[in-house]
């Protein structure tokens, strides 16, 4: 064959090969090409810099040109024979604009696959015309910033195998899931995460008999978890996380269950069936916030394919099962916020794939769990808030991939091994609130440390501050508070840490006066500085030209300051300023209100301020929310605080005159404490206007007279009322009955003339009633139920009550629901009840804070000074002179 002939032959073969190898070539239909180009022109294709999802986007349509074959364009697939466009995958392609009902998209009637995920459809609704693309098997509009209702026409797409509308602001009709289960029976994947469905999951969901993956997370679903869901034989992945109003129980699982992924977090389940150990294929199990009780079943140790297990925020007690050591594939184990006790089982040494272990807020005890030192892949270890004791192991650096090590709020002693700081991966160490008491050394930090946050505050470290800290050049947050140096400290070493943003050296024990200017000189990036409890000099501050201009938080409480620091004038980002417990005299300077526009929290408590210089509340200051001027020497009438104020605390001054009616215009007030002043007149009727937010009202120890007005009709948020030690008369206002959040009512030492307020006995939260020293009279006892479901302290002494108390008077009291308690519990009592009511003996550990409110676990009653009844569980204990209650009586 001649060369020419061979070449022709070769070209011919090549041509045939080409035709077969890429059959879509030259097949693009002109009308579809035009439709596609028109479709693109309906949108703005954004630059990557402007795209919302830019981190993984790229504009696929850049390759689209009128000159080339549309079947070869990026994101397009055409039918092999007909050349019709059947797949359009434009996910993450920087589209921005509205998908209109007249879009050229709807000319592509043969589309089977439409993926438009991660484009910005500009908060518009999804057009119902999508329902005309009858051939669709896959529709993906997740993360498109779409909003509004899901068009029911989508339920006409009966060929759909995969539907993803997740992560938008969509809502669905109540009947949507029911109708979907009827119509879209070919679905294998359904993701409606974050769609507001607000209905139950219908039992007929099991009609989706090919379903493999169901995600209905955060859909506002309620009602019972249908067991039919778990009977769909093909099911591999169920995500119902975040539907807080759902309840139910898991069904019994049989052995051929194919579930791989199960996330039911936030659904109240109560208990786990033992048969959960039949879910042999499970790799992810998430059951956080499921209201699970009792012990963790050791049968979970049979789920040997698990790589991620989350049982956090439940009520599990008892020990961590040692069978967890069988979960050899586990990479993440989260058991935080339970009541687990005992030690970490030795079998944990087997979990050599583990990268995350979180045991925060349990009651685990014993020494640092040595089995963990075998887990060399561990990158995140959190032991915060447990009862761990002893010293930290010197070879903790065996955890050579550790990035985050948190063990604050334990009882660790000794020091931390300097080798820890040579772990190259470490970025965060938190050991605050322990009993570490040795000398802190960082050793030779050779390789550049990645450490960014180091928190060692509130321990008992002693000796000089380790200068080598200055080699941790990547630190941005450092807490050395309460460090007991016992000597003079030169803070020059901080000058190397130029990136510090957050520095807490409060209450370090130095013998010298700390010159604030030396700290500011080098640390220009500071945004938060805590220096409370350290003797500070601001004398040289005038010389500092470059202040850290981003400083937003400055705590200089108890620093021996005698003059209002003028340099603050130049710190215009200041938002939290604490100058309490100093010796500052005179007026609060007027520039504070004008120069610090972002000031939100101002604490000047316990100084000797006498007034506010040229103050007027009509400046544009909208930020101030907390103003504490308590324990100063203010006199005269009360000023009008800025309208934005949420907490106004002016107790222990000598404010006089009436409580100004203007206070009733402070619509955001939550806390109003005017106690221990010399206010006269009556309680203003207009306080009624504050009802929307007011939670704490304290008018204790003034000279208020008249009766308590009916101001509580809408006071549903009021938690504590204290009007004790005034000259109030008349009856208790019956509108108190509306205070459904009320926990404390104190009217002690007035002239109130009334009978016992049995009518308050339905208030669900009422814990403390103090009626002492008034003119109450009549019986304390009635025959029908006493009520007061949460009452724990009642003081009725020095009144005119008469009659008898039957011996079973207290039997109705639900004073404690705690199961694990024995012996007497003691109560301390101060004027400001809410903050100070807590047990003070060893049992104090049990007085846990739940949702920010101390759970009071005991009850006491004072009938007359010197005769106190303290209640133990199940018994009444009469004690004549128990010192525990002395403060209660004082
Ligand atoms: C593409 O090219 C054809 C022929 O040159 C023209 O008729 C058509 O309008 C073009 N389409 C677009 C969207 O520019
Ligand atoms: C179910 O699909 C059929 C056929 O497309 C349609 O006629 C019907 O309206 C759909 N049902 C619902 C509830 O949308
Ligand atoms: C939808 O598309 C996005 C982006 O391509 C993808 O991450 C997601 O898994 C898709 N959804 C389904 C159900 O396949
Ligand atoms: C694990 O399963 C086996 C049988 O499959 C059973 O005998 C054993 O008790 C289970 N282990 C636990 C801890 O439940
Ligand atoms: C844990 O580490 C220790 C010391 O390196 C070793 O003796 C022990 O065999 C390891 N245990 C497991 C279960 O790997
Ligand atoms: C502070 O240091 C001094 C001198 O060493 C010591 O006497 C004092 O007890 C220390 N204070 C505290 C609170 O530890
Ligand atoms: C409070 O001020 C009034 C009026 O100025 C004065 O009579 C009274 O003595 C002051 N009380 C105290 C405790 O300073
Ligand atoms: C005490 O608690 C039980 C259970 O919560 C409740 O049924 C009962 O009504 C309560 N008693 C009173 C007096 O509220
Ligand atoms: C209690 O005192 C009232 C008068 O305040 C009187 O009428 C009543 O009989 C007294 N009851 C008893 C049981 O002493």
mmCIF file with all atom_site columns, N, CA, C and O and ligand atoms in Angstrom, residues 460-461 482-487 507-511, ligand 6:
data_model
loop_
_atom_site.group_PDB
_atom_site.id
_atom_site.type_symbol
_atom_site.label_atom_id
_atom_site.label_alt_id
_atom_site.label_comp_id
_atom_site.label_asym_id
_atom_site.label_entity_id
_atom_site.label_seq_id
_atom_site.pdbx_PDB_ins_code
_atom_site.Cartn_x
_atom_site.Cartn_y
_atom_site.Cartn_z
_atom_site.occupancy
_atom_site.B_iso_or_equiv
_atom_site.pdbx_formal_charge
_atom_site.auth_seq_id
_atom_site.auth_comp_id
_atom_site.auth_asym_id
_atom_site.auth_atom_id
_atom_site.pdbx_PDB_model_num
ATOM   1  N N  . UNK A 1 460 ? -3.198 26.858 90.133  1.00 0.00 ? 460 UNK A N  1
ATOM   2  C CA . UNK A 1 460 ? -2.329 27.358 91.203  1.00 0.00 ? 460 UNK A CA 1
ATOM   3  C C  . UNK A 1 460 ? -0.872 27.320 90.783  1.00 0.00 ? 460 UNK A C  1
ATOM   4  O O  . UNK A 1 460 ? 0.001  26.997 91.582  1.00 0.00 ? 460 UNK A O  1
ATOM   5  N N  . UNK A 1 461 ? -0.616 27.630 89.533  1.00 0.00 ? 461 UNK A N  1
ATOM   6  C CA . UNK A 1 461 ? 0.776  27.657 89.084  1.00 0.00 ? 461 UNK A CA 1
ATOM   7  C C  . UNK A 1 461 ? 1.562  28.636 89.928  1.00 0.00 ? 461 UNK A C  1
ATOM   8  O O  . UNK A 1 461 ? 1.052  29.699 90.293  1.00 0.00 ? 461 UNK A O  1
ATOM   9  N N  . UNK A 1 482 ? -4.712 34.106 87.520  1.00 0.00 ? 482 UNK A N  1
ATOM   10 C CA . UNK A 1 482 ? -4.493 33.496 88.831  1.00 0.00 ? 482 UNK A CA 1
ATOM   11 C C  . UNK A 1 482 ? -3.117 32.837 88.969  1.00 0.00 ? 482 UNK A C  1
ATOM   12 O O  . UNK A 1 482 ? -2.893 32.038 89.857  1.00 0.00 ? 482 UNK A O  1
ATOM   13 N N  . UNK A 1 483 ? -2.207 33.126 88.083  1.00 0.00 ? 483 UNK A N  1
ATOM   14 C CA . UNK A 1 483 ? -0.860 32.585 88.192  1.00 0.00 ? 483 UNK A CA 1
ATOM   15 C C  . UNK A 1 483 ? -0.199 33.217 89.415  1.00 0.00 ? 483 UNK A C  1
ATOM   16 O O  . UNK A 1 483 ? -0.151 34.430 89.554  1.00 0.00 ? 483 UNK A O  1
ATOM   17 N N  . UNK A 1 484 ? 0.302  32.379 90.303  1.00 0.00 ? 484 UNK A N  1
ATOM   18 C CA . UNK A 1 484 ? 0.834  32.889 91.566  1.00 0.00 ? 484 UNK A CA 1
ATOM   19 C C  . UNK A 1 484 ? 2.345  33.070 91.466  1.00 0.00 ? 484 UNK A C  1
ATOM   20 O O  . UNK A 1 484 ? 3.107  32.218 91.889  1.00 0.00 ? 484 UNK A O  1
ATOM   21 N N  . UNK A 1 485 ? 2.766  34.174 90.887  1.00 0.00 ? 485 UNK A N  1
ATOM   22 C CA . UNK A 1 485 ? 4.213  34.362 90.740  1.00 0.00 ? 485 UNK A CA 1
ATOM   23 C C  . UNK A 1 485 ? 4.853  34.739 92.071  1.00 0.00 ? 485 UNK A C  1
ATOM   24 O O  . UNK A 1 485 ? 5.964  34.321 92.368  1.00 0.00 ? 485 UNK A O  1
ATOM   25 N N  . UNK A 1 486 ? 4.127  35.523 92.869  1.00 0.00 ? 486 UNK A N  1
ATOM   26 C CA . UNK A 1 486 ? 4.681  35.920 94.167  1.00 0.00 ? 486 UNK A CA 1
ATOM   27 C C  . UNK A 1 486 ? 5.917  36.809 94.027  1.00 0.00 ? 486 UNK A C  1
ATOM   28 O O  . UNK A 1 486 ? 6.659  36.990 94.970  1.00 0.00 ? 486 UNK A O  1
ATOM   29 N N  . UNK A 1 487 ? 6.159  37.298 92.849  1.00 0.00 ? 487 UNK A N  1
ATOM   30 C CA . UNK A 1 487 ? 7.331  38.162 92.652  1.00 0.00 ? 487 UNK A CA 1
ATOM   31 C C  . UNK A 1 487 ? 7.013  39.234 91.609  1.00 0.00 ? 487 UNK A C  1
ATOM   32 O O  . UNK A 1 487 ? 5.928  39.265 91.056  1.00 0.00 ? 487 UNK A O  1
ATOM   33 N N  . UNK A 1 507 ? -5.750 38.625 88.069  1.00 0.00 ? 507 UNK A N  1
ATOM   34 C CA . UNK A 1 507 ? -5.484 37.991 89.361  1.00 0.00 ? 507 UNK A CA 1
ATOM   35 C C  . UNK A 1 507 ? -4.163 37.235 89.406  1.00 0.00 ? 507 UNK A C  1
ATOM   36 O O  . UNK A 1 507 ? -4.010 36.305 90.184  1.00 0.00 ? 507 UNK A O  1
ATOM   37 N N  . UNK A 1 508 ? -3.210 37.585 88.535  1.00 0.00 ? 508 UNK A N  1
ATOM   38 C CA . UNK A 1 508 ? -1.895 36.995 88.754  1.00 0.00 ? 508 UNK A CA 1
ATOM   39 C C  . UNK A 1 508 ? -1.289 37.719 89.943  1.00 0.00 ? 508 UNK A C  1
ATOM   40 O O  . UNK A 1 508 ? -1.511 38.915 90.157  1.00 0.00 ? 508 UNK A O  1
ATOM   41 N N  . UNK A 1 509 ? -0.556 36.984 90.750  1.00 0.00 ? 509 UNK A N  1
ATOM   42 C CA . UNK A 1 509 ? -0.033 37.538 91.993  1.00 0.00 ? 509 UNK A CA 1
ATOM   43 C C  . UNK A 1 509 ? 1.362  38.102 91.749  1.00 0.00 ? 509 UNK A C  1
ATOM   44 O O  . UNK A 1 509 ? 2.340  37.371 91.712  1.00 0.00 ? 509 UNK A O  1
ATOM   45 N N  . UNK A 1 510 ? 1.417  39.404 91.512  1.00 0.00 ? 510 UNK A N  1
ATOM   46 C CA . UNK A 1 510 ? 2.726  40.043 91.332  1.00 0.00 ? 510 UNK A CA 1
ATOM   47 C C  . UNK A 1 510 ? 2.976  40.980 92.489  1.00 0.00 ? 510 UNK A C  1
ATOM   48 O O  . UNK A 1 510 ? 2.045  41.423 93.151  1.00 0.00 ? 510 UNK A O  1
ATOM   49 N N  . UNK A 1 511 ? 4.220  41.288 92.709  1.00 0.00 ? 511 UNK A N  1
ATOM   50 C CA . UNK A 1 511 ? 4.533  42.249 93.776  1.00 0.00 ? 511 UNK A CA 1
ATOM   51 C C  . UNK A 1 511 ? 4.673  43.660 93.216  1.00 0.00 ? 511 UNK A C  1
ATOM   52 O O  . UNK A 1 511 ? 4.668  44.609 93.973  1.00 0.00 ? 511 UNK A O  1
HETATM 53 C C1 . LIG B 2 .   ? 1.069  36.199 96.549  1.00 0.00 ? 6   LIG B C1 1
HETATM 54 O O1 . LIG B 2 .   ? 2.455  36.121 96.718  1.00 0.00 ? 6   LIG B O1 1
HETATM 55 C C2 . LIG B 2 .   ? 2.888  36.458 98.004  1.00 0.00 ? 6   LIG B C2 1
HETATM 56 C C3 . LIG B 2 .   ? 4.405  36.475 98.006  1.00 0.00 ? 6   LIG B C3 1
HETATM 57 O O2 . LIG B 2 .   ? 4.912  35.236 97.594  1.00 0.00 ? 6   LIG B O2 1
HETATM 58 C C4 . LIG B 2 .   ? 2.342  35.441 98.998  1.00 0.00 ? 6   LIG B C4 1
HETATM 59 O O3 . LIG B 2 .   ? 2.714  35.764 100.288 1.00 0.00 ? 6   LIG B O3 1
HETATM 60 C C5 . LIG B 2 .   ? 0.826  35.458 98.918  1.00 0.00 ? 6   LIG B C5 1
HETATM 61 O O4 . LIG B 2 .   ? 0.276  34.447 99.724  1.00 0.00 ? 6   LIG B O4 1
HETATM 62 C C6 . LIG B 2 .   ? 0.385  35.225 97.478  1.00 0.00 ? 6   LIG B C6 1
HETATM 63 N N1 . LIG B 2 .   ? -1.060 35.394 97.372  1.00 0.00 ? 6   LIG B N1 1
HETATM 64 C C7 . LIG B 2 .   ? -1.861 34.429 96.987  1.00 0.00 ? 6   LIG B C7 1
HETATM 65 C C8 . LIG B 2 .   ? -3.305 34.784 96.886  1.00 0.00 ? 6   LIG B C8 1
HETATM 66 O O5 . LIG B 2 .   ? -1.481 33.309 96.745  1.00 0.00 ? 6   LIG B O5 1
#
